[in-house]
Short mmCIF file of C-alpha atoms in Angstrom, two decimals:
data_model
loop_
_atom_site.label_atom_id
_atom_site.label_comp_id
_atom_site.label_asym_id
_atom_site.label_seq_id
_atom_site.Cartn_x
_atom_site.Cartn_y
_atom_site.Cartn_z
CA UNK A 1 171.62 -38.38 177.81
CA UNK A 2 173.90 -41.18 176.65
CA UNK A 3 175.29 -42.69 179.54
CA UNK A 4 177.60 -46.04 180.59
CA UNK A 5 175.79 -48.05 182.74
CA UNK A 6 177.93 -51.27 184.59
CA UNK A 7 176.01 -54.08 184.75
CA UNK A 8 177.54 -56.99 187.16
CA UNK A 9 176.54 -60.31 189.13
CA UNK A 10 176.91 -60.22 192.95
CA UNK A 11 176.48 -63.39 195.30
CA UNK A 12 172.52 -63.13 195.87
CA UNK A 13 173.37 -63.30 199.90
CA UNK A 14 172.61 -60.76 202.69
CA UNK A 15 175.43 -57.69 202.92
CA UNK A 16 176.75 -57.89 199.24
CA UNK A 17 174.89 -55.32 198.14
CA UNK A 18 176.08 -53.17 200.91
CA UNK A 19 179.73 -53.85 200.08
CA UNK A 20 179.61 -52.77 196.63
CA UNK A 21 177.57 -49.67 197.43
CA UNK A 22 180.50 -48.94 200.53
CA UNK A 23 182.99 -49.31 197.93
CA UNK A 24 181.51 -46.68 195.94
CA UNK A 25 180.67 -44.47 198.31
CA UNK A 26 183.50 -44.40 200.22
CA UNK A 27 185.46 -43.37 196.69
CA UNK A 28 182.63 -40.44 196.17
CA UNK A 29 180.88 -42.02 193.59
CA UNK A 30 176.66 -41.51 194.05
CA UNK A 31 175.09 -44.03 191.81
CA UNK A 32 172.28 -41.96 190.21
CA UNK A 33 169.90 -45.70 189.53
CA UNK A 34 170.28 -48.64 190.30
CA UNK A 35 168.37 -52.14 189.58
CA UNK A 36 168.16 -55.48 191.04
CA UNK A 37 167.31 -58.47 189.57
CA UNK A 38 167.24 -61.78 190.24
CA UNK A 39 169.84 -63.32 187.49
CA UNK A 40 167.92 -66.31 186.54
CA UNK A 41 165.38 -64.38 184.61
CA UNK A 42 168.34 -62.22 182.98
CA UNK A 43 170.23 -65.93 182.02
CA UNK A 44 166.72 -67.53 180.59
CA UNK A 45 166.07 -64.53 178.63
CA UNK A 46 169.86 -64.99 177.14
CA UNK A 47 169.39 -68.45 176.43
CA UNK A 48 165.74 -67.31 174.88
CA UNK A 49 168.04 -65.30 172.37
CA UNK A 50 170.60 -67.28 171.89
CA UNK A 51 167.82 -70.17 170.73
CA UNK A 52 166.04 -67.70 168.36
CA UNK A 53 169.48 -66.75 166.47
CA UNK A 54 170.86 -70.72 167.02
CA UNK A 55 173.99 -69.97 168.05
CA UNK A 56 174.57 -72.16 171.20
CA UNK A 57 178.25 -72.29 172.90
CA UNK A 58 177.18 -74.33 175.01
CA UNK A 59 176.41 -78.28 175.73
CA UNK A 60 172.44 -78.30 176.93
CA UNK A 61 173.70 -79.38 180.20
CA UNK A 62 176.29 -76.31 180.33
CA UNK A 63 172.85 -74.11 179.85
CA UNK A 64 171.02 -76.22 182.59
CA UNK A 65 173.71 -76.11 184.95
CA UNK A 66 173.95 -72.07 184.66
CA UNK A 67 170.68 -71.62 184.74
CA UNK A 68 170.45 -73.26 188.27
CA UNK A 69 173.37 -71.70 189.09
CA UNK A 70 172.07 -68.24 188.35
CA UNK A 71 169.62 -68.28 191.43
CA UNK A 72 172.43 -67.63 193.09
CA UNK A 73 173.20 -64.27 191.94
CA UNK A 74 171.74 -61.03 191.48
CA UNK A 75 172.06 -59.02 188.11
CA UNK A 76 172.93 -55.08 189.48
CA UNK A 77 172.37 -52.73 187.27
CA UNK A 78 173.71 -48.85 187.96
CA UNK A 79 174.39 -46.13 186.40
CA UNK A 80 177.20 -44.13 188.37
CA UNK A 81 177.25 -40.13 188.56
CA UNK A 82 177.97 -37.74 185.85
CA UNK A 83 182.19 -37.41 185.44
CA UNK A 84 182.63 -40.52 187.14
CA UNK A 85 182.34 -43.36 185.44
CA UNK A 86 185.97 -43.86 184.59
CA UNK A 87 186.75 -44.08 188.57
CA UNK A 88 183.73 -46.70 188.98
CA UNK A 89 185.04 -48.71 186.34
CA UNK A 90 188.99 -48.64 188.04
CA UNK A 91 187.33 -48.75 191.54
CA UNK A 92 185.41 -52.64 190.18
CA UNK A 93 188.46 -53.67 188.35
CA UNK A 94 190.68 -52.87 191.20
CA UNK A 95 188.45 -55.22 193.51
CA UNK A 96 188.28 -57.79 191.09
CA UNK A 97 184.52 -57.42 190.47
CA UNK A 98 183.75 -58.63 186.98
CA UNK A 99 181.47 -56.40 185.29
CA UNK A 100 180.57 -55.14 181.49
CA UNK A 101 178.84 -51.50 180.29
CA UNK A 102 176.30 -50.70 177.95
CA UNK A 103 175.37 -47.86 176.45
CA UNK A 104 172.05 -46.48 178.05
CA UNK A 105 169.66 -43.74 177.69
CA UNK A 106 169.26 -41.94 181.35
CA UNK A 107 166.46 -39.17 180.97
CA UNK A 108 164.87 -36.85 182.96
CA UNK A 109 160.97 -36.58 183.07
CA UNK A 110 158.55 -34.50 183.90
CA UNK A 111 156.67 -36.78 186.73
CA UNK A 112 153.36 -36.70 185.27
CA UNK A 113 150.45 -39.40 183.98
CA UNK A 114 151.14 -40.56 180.67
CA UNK A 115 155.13 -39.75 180.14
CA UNK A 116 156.51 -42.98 179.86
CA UNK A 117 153.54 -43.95 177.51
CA UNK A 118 154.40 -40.67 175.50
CA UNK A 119 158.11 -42.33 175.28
CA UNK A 120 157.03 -45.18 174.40
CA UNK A 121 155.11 -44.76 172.02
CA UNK A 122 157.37 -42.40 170.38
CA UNK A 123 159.87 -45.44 170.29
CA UNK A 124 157.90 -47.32 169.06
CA UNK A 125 157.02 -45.49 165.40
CA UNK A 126 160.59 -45.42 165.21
CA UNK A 127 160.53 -49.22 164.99
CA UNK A 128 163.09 -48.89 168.51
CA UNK A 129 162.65 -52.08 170.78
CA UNK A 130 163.18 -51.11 174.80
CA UNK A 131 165.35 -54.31 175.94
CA UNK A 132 164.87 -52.62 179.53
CA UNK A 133 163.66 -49.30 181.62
CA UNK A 134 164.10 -48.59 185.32
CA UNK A 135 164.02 -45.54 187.41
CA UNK A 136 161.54 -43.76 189.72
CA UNK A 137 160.03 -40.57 190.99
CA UNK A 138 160.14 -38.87 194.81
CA UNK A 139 157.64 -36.28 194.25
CA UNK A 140 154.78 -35.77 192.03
CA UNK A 141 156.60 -31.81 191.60
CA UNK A 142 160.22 -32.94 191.23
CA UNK A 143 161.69 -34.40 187.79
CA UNK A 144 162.61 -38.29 187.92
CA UNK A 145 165.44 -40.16 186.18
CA UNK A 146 164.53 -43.41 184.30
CA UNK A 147 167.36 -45.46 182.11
CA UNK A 148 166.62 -46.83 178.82
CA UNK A 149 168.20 -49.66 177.39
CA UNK A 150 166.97 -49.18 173.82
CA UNK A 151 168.00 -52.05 170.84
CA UNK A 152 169.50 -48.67 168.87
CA UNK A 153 170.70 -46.08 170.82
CA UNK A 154 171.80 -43.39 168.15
CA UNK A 155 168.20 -43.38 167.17
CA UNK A 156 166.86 -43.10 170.65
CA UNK A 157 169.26 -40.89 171.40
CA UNK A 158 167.69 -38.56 168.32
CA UNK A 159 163.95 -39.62 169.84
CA UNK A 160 164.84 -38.80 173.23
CA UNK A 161 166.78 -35.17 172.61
CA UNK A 162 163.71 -33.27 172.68
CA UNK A 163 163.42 -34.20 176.62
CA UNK A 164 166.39 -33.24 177.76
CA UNK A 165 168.72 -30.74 175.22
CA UNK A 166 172.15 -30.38 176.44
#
């Protein structure tokens, strides 16, 4: 239920992508989700935040230049198999990717109308803000993962136990 996910920034140019996922790969790691984003909506959002609490560390050209700059790369976001996230995080290090981890929520649902509103909504009466979700479904008979990047994750992690009891 509580998992590491590695976020990191990649060129945004064709076949980077594919070299990261190689790298994994070839070490045996599956990556069980993965999202893509461009990073200039993940750098406005920061400096959103950063405004709100008024905290800047940077000059306001420092914060235009990086957000230009972010166009240029792609925020990943994955969430590497079960048992392996200690080899992931050696694997980037040892080919100088520079990454960070967060703790996540990865949960299985049943792939039906309404779960992620059920979710949601129980998050929600606990006062828990979702920063982010991803996942998806194959078919409508088969479980799906989604991630969630909750603002508390010990009391999502209490919300969410009822879906998937280890």
């Amino acid at each position: 239920m509580v998992r590491t996910e590695i976020s990191l920034f990649l060129k945004n140019v064709p076949g980077e992508l594919g070299k990261l996922t190689a790298l994994l790969g070839e070490a045996g790691i599956n990556i069980d989700a993965i999202t893509i984003q461009d990073a200039s909506s993940y750098v406005k959002e920061l400096f959103k935040a950063r405004g709100k609490s008024l905290k800047r560390i940077a000059s306001a050209a420092s914060y235009s230049s990086m957000s230009k700059d972010s166009a240029d790369f792609a925020l990943i976001r994955l969430l590497p198999a079960h048992g392996t996230i200690n080899q992931a995080i050696d694997l980037l290090t040892e080919h100088d990717y520079l990454f960070d981890m967060m703790p996540v929520i990865a949960v299985t649902l049943t792939n039906k109308p309404g779960e992620i509103s059920r979710i949601a909504g129980q998050l929600g009466e606990a006062g828990i803000n979702i920063n982010y979700v991803y996942g998806s479904a194959v078919h409508a008979d088969q479980p799906c993962l989604f991630v969630f990047c909750p603002d508390d994750i010990d009391l999502a992690a209490k919300v969410f136990k009822e879906y998937n009891p280890d």
